[in-house]
Short mmCIF file of C-alpha atoms in Angstrom, two decimals:
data_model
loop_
_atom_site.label_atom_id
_atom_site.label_comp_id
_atom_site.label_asym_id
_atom_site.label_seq_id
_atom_site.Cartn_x
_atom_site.Cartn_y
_atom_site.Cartn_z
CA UNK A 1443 154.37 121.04 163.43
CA UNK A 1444 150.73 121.31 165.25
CA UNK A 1445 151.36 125.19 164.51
CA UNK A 1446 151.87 124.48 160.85
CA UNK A 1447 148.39 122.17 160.01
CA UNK A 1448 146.24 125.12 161.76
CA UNK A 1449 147.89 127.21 159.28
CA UNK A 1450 147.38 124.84 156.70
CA UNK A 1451 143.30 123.96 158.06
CA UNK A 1452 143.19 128.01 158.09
CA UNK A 1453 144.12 128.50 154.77
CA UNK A 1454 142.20 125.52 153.55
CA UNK A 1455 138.71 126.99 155.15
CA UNK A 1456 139.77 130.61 153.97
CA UNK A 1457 140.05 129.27 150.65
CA UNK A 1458 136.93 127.36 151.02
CA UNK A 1459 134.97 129.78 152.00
CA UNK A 1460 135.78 132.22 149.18
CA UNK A 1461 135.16 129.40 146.85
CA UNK A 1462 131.71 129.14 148.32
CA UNK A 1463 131.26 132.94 148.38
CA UNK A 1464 132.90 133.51 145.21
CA UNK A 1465 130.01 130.61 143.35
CA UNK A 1466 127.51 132.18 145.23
CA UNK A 1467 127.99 135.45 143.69
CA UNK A 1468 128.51 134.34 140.03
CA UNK A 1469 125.61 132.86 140.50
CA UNK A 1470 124.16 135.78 141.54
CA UNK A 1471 125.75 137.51 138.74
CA UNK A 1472 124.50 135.14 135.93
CA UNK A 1473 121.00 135.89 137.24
CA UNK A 1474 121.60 139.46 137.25
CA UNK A 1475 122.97 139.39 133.43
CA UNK A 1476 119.98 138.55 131.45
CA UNK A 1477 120.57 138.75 128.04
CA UNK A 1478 117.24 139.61 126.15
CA UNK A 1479 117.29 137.97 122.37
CA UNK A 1480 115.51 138.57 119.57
CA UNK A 1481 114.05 136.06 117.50
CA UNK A 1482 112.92 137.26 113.46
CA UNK A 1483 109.84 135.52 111.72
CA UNK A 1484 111.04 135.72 108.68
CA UNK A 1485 109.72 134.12 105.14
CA UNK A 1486 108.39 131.07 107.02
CA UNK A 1487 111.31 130.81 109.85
CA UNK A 1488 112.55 131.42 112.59
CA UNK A 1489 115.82 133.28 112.72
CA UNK A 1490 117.97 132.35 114.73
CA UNK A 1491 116.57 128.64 114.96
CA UNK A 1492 118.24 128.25 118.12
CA UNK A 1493 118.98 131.33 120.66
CA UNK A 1494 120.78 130.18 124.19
CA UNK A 1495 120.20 132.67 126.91
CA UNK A 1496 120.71 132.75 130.68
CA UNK A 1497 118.14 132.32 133.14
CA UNK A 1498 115.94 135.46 133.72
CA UNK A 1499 116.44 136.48 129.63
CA UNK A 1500 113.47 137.35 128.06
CA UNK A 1501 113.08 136.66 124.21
CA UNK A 1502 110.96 138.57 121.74
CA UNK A 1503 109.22 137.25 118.23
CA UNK A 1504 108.33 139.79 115.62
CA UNK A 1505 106.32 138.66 112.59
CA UNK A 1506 108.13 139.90 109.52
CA UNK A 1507 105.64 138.00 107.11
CA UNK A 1508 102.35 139.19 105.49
CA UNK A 1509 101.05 135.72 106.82
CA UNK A 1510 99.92 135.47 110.42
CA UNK A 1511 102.50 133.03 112.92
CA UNK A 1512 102.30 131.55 116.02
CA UNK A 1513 105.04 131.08 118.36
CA UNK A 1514 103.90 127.64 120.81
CA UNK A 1515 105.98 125.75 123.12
CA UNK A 1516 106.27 121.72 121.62
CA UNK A 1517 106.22 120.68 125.17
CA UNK A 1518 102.92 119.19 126.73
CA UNK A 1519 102.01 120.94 128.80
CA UNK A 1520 103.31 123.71 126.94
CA UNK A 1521 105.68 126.54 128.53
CA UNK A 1522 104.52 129.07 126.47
CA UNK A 1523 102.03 129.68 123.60
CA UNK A 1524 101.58 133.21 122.07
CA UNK A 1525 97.99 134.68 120.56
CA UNK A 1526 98.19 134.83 116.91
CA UNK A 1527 100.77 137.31 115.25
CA UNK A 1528 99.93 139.45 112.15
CA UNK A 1529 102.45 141.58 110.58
CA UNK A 1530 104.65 143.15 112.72
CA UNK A 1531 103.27 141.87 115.83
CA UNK A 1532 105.46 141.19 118.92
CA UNK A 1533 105.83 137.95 121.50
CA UNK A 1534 107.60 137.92 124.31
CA UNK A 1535 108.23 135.36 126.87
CA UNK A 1536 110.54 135.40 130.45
CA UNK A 1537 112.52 132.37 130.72
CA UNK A 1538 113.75 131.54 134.56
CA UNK A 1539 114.33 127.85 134.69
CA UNK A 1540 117.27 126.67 132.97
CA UNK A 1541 116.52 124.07 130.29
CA UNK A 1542 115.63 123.41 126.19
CA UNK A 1543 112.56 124.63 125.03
CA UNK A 1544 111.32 123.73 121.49
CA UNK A 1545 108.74 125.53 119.90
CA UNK A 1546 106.90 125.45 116.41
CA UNK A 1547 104.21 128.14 114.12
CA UNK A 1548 100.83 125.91 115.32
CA UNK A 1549 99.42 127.07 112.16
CA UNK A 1550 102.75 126.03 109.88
CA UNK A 1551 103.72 123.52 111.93
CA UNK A 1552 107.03 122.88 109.31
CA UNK A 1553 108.40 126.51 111.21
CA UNK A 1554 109.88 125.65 114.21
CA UNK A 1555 112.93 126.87 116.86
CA UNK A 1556 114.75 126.29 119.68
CA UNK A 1557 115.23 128.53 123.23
CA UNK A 1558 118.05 127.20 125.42
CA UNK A 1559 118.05 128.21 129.07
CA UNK A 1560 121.38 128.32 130.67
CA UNK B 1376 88.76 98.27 87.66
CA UNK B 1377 91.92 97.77 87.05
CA UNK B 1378 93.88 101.01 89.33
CA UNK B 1379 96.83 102.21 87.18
CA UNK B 1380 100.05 102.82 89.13
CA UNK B 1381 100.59 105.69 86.90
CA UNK B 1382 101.53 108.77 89.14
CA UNK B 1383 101.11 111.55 86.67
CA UNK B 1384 101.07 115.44 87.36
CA UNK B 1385 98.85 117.06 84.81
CA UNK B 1386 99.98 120.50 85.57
CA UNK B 1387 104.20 120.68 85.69
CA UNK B 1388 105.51 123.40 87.80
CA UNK B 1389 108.83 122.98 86.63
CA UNK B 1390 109.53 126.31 86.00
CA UNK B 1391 113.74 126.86 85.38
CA UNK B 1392 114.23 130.73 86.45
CA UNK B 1393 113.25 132.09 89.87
CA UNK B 1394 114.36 136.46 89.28
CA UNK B 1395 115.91 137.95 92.48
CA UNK B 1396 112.66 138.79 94.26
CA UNK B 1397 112.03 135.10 94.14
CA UNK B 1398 109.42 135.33 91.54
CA UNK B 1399 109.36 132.78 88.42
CA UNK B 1400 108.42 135.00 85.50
CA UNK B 1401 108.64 132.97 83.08
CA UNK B 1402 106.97 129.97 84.67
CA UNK B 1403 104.43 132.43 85.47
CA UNK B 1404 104.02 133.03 81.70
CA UNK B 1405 103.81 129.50 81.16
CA UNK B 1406 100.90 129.23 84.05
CA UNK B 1407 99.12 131.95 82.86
CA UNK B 1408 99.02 130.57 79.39
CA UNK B 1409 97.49 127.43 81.02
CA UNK B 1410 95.41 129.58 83.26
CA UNK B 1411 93.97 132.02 81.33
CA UNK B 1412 92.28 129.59 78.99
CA UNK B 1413 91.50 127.50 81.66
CA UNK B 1414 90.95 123.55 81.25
CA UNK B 1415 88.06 121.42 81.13
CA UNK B 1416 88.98 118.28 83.28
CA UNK B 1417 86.83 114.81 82.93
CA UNK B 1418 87.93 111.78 84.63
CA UNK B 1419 86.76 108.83 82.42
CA UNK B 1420 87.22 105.35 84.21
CA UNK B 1421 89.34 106.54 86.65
CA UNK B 1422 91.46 108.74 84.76
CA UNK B 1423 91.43 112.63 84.27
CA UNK B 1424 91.36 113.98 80.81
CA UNK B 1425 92.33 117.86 80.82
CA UNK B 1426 90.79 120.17 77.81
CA UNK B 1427 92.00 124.31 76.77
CA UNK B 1428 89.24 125.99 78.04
CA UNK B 1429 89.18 127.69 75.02
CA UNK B 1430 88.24 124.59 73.75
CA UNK B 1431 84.88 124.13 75.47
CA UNK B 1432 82.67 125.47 72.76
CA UNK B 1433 84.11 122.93 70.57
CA UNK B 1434 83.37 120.01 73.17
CA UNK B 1435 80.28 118.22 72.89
CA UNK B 1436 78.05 119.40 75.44
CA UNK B 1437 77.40 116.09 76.23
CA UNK B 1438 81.26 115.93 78.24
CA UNK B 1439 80.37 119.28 79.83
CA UNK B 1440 76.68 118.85 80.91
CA UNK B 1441 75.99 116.54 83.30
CA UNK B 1442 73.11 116.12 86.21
CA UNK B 1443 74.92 117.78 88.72
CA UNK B 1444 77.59 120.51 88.59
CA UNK B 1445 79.03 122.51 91.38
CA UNK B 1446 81.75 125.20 91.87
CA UNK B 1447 84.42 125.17 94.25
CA UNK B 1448 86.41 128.05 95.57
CA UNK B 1449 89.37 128.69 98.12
CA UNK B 1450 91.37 130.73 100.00
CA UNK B 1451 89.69 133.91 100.24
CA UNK B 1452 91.80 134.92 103.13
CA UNK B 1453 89.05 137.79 104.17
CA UNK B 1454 91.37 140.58 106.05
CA UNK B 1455 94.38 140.29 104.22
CA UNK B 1456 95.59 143.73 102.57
CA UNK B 1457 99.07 143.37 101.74
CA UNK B 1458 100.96 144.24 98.37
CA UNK B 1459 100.23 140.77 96.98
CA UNK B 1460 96.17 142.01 96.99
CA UNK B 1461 95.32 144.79 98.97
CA UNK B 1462 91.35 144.15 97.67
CA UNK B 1463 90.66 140.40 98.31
CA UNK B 1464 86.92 141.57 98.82
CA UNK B 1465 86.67 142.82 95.47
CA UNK B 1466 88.41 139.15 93.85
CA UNK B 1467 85.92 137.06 95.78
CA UNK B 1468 83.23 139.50 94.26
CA UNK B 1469 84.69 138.91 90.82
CA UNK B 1470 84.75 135.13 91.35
CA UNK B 1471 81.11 134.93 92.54
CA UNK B 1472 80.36 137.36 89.43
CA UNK B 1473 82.01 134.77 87.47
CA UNK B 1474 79.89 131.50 89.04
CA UNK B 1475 76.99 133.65 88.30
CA UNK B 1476 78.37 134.03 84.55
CA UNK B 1477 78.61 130.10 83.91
CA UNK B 1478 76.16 128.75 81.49
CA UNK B 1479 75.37 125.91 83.33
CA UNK B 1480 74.67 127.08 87.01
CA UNK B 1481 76.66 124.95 90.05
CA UNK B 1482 74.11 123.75 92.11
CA UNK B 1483 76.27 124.72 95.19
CA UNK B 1484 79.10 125.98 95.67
CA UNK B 1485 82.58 124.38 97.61
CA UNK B 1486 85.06 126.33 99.54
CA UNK B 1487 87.72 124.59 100.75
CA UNK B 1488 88.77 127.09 103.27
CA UNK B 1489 90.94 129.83 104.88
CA UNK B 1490 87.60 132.14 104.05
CA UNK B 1491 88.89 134.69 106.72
CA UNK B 1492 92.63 135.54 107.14
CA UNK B 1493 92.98 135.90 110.69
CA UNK B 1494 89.77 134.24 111.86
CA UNK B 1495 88.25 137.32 112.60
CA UNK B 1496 83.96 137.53 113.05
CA UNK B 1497 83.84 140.55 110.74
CA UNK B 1498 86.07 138.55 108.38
CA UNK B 1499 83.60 135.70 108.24
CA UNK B 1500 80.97 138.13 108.15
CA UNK B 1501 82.27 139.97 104.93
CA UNK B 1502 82.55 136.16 103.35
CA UNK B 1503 79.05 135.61 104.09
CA UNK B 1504 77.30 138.89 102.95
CA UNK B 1505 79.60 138.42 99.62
CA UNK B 1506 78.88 134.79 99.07
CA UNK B 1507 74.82 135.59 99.12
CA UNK B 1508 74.99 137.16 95.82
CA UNK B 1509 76.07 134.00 94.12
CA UNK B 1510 73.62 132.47 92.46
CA UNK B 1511 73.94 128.99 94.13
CA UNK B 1512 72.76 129.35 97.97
CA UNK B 1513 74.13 126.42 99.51
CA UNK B 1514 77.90 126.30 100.43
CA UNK B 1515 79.78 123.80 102.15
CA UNK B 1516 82.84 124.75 104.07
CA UNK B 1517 85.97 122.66 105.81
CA UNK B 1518 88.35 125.07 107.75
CA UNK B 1519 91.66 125.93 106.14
CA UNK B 1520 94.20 126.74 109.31
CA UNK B 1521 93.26 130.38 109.18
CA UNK B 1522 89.78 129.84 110.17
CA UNK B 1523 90.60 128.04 113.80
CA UNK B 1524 93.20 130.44 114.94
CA UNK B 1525 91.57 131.82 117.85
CA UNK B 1526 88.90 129.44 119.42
CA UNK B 1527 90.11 125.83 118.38
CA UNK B 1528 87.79 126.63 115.61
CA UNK B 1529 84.20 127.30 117.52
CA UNK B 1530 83.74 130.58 115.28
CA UNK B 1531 84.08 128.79 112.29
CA UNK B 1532 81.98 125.19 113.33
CA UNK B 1533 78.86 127.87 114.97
CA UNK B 1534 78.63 129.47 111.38
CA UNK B 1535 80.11 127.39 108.48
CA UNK B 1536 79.84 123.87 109.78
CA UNK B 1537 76.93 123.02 112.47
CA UNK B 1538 75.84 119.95 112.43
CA UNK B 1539 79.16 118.41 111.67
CA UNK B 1540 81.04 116.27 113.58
CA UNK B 1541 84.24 116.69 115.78
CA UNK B 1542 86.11 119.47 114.40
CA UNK B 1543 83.73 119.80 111.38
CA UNK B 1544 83.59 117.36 109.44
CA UNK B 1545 80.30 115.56 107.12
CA UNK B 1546 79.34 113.89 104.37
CA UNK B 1547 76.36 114.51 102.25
CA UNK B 1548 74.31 112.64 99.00
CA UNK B 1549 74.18 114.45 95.84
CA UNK B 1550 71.98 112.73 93.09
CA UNK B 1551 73.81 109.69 93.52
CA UNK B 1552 77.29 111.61 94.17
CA UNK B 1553 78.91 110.92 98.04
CA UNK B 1554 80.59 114.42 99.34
CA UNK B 1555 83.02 113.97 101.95
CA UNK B 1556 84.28 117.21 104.14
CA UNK B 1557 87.41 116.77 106.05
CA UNK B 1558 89.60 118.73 108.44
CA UNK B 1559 93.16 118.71 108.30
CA UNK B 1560 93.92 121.61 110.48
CA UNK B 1561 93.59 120.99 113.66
CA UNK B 1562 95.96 119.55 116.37
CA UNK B 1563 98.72 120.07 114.27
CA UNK B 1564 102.59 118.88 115.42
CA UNK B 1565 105.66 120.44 115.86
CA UNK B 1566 107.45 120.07 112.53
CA UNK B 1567 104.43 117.89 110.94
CA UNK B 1568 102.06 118.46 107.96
CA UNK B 1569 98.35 118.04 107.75
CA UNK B 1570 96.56 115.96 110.28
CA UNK B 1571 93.05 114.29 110.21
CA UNK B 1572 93.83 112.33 113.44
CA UNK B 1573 92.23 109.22 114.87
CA UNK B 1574 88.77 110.05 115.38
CA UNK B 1575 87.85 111.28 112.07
CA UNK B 1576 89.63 108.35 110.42
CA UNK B 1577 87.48 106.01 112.19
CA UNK B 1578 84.66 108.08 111.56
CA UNK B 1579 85.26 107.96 107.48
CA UNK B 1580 85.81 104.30 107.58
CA UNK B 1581 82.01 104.25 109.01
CA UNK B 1582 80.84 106.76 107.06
CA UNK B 1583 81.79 104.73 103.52
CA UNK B 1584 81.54 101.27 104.89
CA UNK B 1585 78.36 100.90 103.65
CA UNK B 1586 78.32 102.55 100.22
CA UNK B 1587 78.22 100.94 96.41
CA UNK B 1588 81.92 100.92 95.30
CA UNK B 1589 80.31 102.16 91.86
CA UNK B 1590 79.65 105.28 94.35
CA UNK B 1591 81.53 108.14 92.69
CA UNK B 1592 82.85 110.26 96.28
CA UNK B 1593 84.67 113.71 96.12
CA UNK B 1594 86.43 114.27 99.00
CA UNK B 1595 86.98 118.10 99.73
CA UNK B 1596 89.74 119.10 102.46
CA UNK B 1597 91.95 122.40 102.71
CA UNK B 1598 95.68 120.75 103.22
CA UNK B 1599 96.14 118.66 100.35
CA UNK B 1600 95.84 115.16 100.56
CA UNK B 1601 98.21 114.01 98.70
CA UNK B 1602 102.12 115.00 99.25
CA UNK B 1603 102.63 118.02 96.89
CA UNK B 1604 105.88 119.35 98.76
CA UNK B 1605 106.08 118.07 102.10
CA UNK B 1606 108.79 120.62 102.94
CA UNK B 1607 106.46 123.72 102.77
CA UNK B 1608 103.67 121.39 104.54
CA UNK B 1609 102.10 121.23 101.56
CA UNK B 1610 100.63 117.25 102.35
CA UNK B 1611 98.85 115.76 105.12
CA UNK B 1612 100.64 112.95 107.45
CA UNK B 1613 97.63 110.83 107.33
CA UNK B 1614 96.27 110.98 104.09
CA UNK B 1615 97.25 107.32 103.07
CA UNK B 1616 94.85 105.89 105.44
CA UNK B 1617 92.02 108.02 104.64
CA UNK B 1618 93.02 107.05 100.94
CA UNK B 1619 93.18 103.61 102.18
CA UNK B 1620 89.07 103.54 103.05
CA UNK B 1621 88.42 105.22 99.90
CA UNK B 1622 90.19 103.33 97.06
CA UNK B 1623 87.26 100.39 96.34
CA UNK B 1624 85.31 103.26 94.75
CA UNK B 1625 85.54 103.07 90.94
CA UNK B 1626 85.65 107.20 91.00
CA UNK B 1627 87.09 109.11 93.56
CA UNK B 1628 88.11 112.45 93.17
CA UNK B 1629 89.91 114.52 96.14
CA UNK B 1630 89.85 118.70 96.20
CA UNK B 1631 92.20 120.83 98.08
CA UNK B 1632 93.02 124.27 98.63
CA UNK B 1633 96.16 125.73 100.59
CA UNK B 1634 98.89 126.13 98.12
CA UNK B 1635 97.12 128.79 96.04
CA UNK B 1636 97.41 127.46 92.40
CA UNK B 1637 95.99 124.59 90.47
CA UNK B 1638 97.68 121.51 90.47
CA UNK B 1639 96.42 117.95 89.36
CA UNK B 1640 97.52 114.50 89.82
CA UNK B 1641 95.94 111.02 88.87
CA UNK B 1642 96.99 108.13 90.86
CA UNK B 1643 95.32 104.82 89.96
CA UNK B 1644 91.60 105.79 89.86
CA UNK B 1645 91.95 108.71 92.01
CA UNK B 1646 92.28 112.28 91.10
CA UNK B 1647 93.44 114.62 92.86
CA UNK B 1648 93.40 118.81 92.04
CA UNK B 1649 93.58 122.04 94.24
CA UNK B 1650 92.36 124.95 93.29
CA UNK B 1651 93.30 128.65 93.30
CA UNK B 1652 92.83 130.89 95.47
CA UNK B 1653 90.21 133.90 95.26
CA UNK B 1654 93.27 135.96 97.04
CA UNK B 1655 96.59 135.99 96.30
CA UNK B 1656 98.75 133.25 94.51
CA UNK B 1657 101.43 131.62 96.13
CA UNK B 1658 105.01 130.28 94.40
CA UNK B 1659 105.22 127.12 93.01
CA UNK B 1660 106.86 123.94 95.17
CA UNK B 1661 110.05 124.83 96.02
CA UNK B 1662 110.24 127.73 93.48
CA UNK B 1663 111.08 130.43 96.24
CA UNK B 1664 112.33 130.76 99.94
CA UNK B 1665 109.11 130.15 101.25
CA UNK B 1666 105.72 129.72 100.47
CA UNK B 1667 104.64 132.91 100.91
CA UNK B 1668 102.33 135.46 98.98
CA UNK B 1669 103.51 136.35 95.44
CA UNK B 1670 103.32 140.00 94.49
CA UNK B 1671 102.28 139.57 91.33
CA UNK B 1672 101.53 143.13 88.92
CA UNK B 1673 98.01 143.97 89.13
CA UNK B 1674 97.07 143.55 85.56
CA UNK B 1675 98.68 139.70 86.00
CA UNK B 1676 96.39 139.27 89.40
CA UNK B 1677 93.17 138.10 88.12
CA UNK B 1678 94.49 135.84 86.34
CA UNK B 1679 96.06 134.07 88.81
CA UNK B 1680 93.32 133.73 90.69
CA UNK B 1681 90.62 131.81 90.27
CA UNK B 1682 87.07 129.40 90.33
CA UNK B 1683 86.69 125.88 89.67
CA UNK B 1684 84.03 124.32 88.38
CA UNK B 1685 83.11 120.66 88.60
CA UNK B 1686 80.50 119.10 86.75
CA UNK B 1687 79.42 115.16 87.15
CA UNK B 1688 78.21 113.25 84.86
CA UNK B 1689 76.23 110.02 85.50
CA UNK B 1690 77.13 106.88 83.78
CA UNK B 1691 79.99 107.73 83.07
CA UNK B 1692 82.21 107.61 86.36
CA UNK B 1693 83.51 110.82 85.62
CA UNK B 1694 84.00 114.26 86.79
CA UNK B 1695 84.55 117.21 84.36
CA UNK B 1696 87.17 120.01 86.70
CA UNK B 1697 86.76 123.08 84.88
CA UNK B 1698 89.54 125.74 86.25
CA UNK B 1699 88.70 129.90 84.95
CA UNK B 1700 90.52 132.15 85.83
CA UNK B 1701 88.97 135.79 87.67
CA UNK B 1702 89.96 138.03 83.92
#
């Protein structure tokens, strides 16, 4: 009897352990898979609207229009806040805490998108 | 005077046929019919009375003279080269050629902004050095949102607007006539249209507190004041209140820029009308994906693009809006 719960304790911290290893390591591993997006500006929008991305991803803008864009976080303070974009101009921004981030064109304010940190 | 609840757009963009390339032929037809001959506009007690262009020699020069006459012009966009006009130099040229060609001369000239594209100093620069050869020396500016990009707008209030207050605006007498400069660009919020904000509403309620209501006051802004299509952003959030300060005078009129095309509206005694740009045109409300530039053929450019002229004329409360066209 006294044999069999060390056993069972045993297997109970074995299993524990791996557990704790084991969501350690995803963890590790959702860090380690970053999944860059793109985002399009495209004929006053933002395409996709929304992009979800793990922690560590980095996202890039390019301005498709013939009109300049901005791409500025909606948050005060804001997270982010690129110069202004002309044709075919790029913005990219690293984002390593997990959370929503809205954003909007500061010069057509109507333009706006979502990055969701995972 | 009694204001008329009348809400009544002068200039229909109803157009029924957008072609694949999101460009309404046909409506363009129709606007270029209206814009080529242009239209004498007078606003008599309160309300605006449009006339052909083509008409104006027939007019009695009585409705077109008056003791003070100006030009406005928009939306230059300096540094833009794109397909929908790869030489907006040589348009502004063409509409300063055509101030200089208007029998009565403006006695200053409006632009109601976006003069550079991408706020850039040799943008403003080019603006300037084209602008002296206009007959009329003094212009008054308000920022469009193209002109603050960069600096919160410093360039633009160090060359266009000193003096001014906050982010630019004024107001200044003209034989009897009150001019009011506002800025609607600045500040502007996450899915929201034009703002004036706080401090320049309480700053216009000073500024008119004092006037005769028999005062006639144009009020010049680049986002228009008054909701044209809210989805594009083509309105400004706080417009009613400014509007609100404003509506004891027997004869206010309100000019705009932004939305590249002439569009006019009377509501009770107040008139409202943007103007064209000197650039590039831009689709009608709702009339394409979004609103921006319309490639346009070259031959069709000019005369999409354009001047307008406003001439006042004491006594009678009103305001004569002549739109022409760069052809």
């Amino acid at each position: 009897m006294r044999r069999s719960v060390s056993v069972a304790v045993l297997i109970t911290v074995v299993v524990l352990g791996f557990a704790v290893w084991g969501a350690r390591n995803s963890g590790v591993a959702a860090q380690g898979k970053a999944q860059n997006a793109e985002v399009k500006i495209d004929n006053f929008s933002f395409g996709p609207a929304m992009v979800t991305v793990p922690a560590g991803s980095t996202v890039t803008w390019t301005n498709h229009d013939d009109i300049p864009h901005t791409v500025v976080s909606a948050d005060d303070p804001k997270a982010f806040k690129s110069k202004v974009l002309d044709t075919d101009e790029k913005f990219s921004f690293t984002f390593t805490k997990a959370g929503s981030y809205s954003y909007f064109c500061s010069v057509h304010p109507k333009m706006t998108g979502k990055v969701v940190v995972q | 005077m009694a204001g008329k609840e009348k809400d009544e757009l002068l200039h229909d963009h109803n157009h029924d046929r957008i072609d694949e390339d999101g460009i309404d032929r046909r409506g363009f037809l129709k606007c270029m019919a209206w814009a080529g001959t242009g239209a004498f506009c007078v606003i008599r007690g309160g309300v605006l009375r449009s006339y052909s262009f083509s008409r104006l020699p027939a007019l009695d020069p009585k409705e077109m003279a008056g003791e003070l006459s100006f030009a406005q012009i928009s939306d230059s966009h300096m540094g833009f080269n794109k397909a929908a006009n790869p030489d907006v130099a040589g348009t502004l040229k063409a509409a300063v050629d055509k101030i200089n060609g208007l029998t009565v001369a403006p006695e200053f000239l409006l632009h109601t902004g976006d003069i550079s594209h991408l706020s850039k100093p040799e943008e403003f620069d080019a603006v300037q050095q084209i602008l002296k050869a206009a007959k009329p020396q003094d212009v008054f500016y308000v920022p469009g949102e193209h002109d603050v990009l960069n600096d919160d707008g410093k360039d633009f209030l160090d060359r266009f607007a000193k003096g001014s207050k906050g982010a630019g605006w004024y107001s200044f007498d003209k034989k009897g006539v009150h001019f009011i400069g506002l800025v609607n660009v600045m500040n502007l919020k996450a899915g929201g249209l034009g703002s004036l904000g706080h401090e320049q509403l309480e700053w216009l309620e000073d500024d008119v507190k004092l006037l005769k209501h028999s005062t006639p006051i144009v009020v010049f802004a680049h986002i228009p004041l008054w909701s044209v299509y809210p989805e594009w952003g083509w309105g400004t959030e706080d417009s009613a209140q400014a509007l609100s300060y404003l509506k004891k005078f027997g004869s206010l009129t309100v000019l705009n820029g932004h939305i590249h095309q002439t569009m006019q509206k009377v509501e009770g005694n107040v008139t409202f009308h943007t103007a064209a740009s000197t650039a590039f045109p831009q689709p009608a409300p709702g009339k394409a994906d979004s609103p921006g530039p319309m490639k346009v053929p070259a031959e069709q450019l000019k005369s999409l693009l354009g001047i307008t002229d406003v001439n006042f004329v004491r006594g009678q409360q009103a305001l004569g809006v002549v739109d022409s066209t760069l052809e």
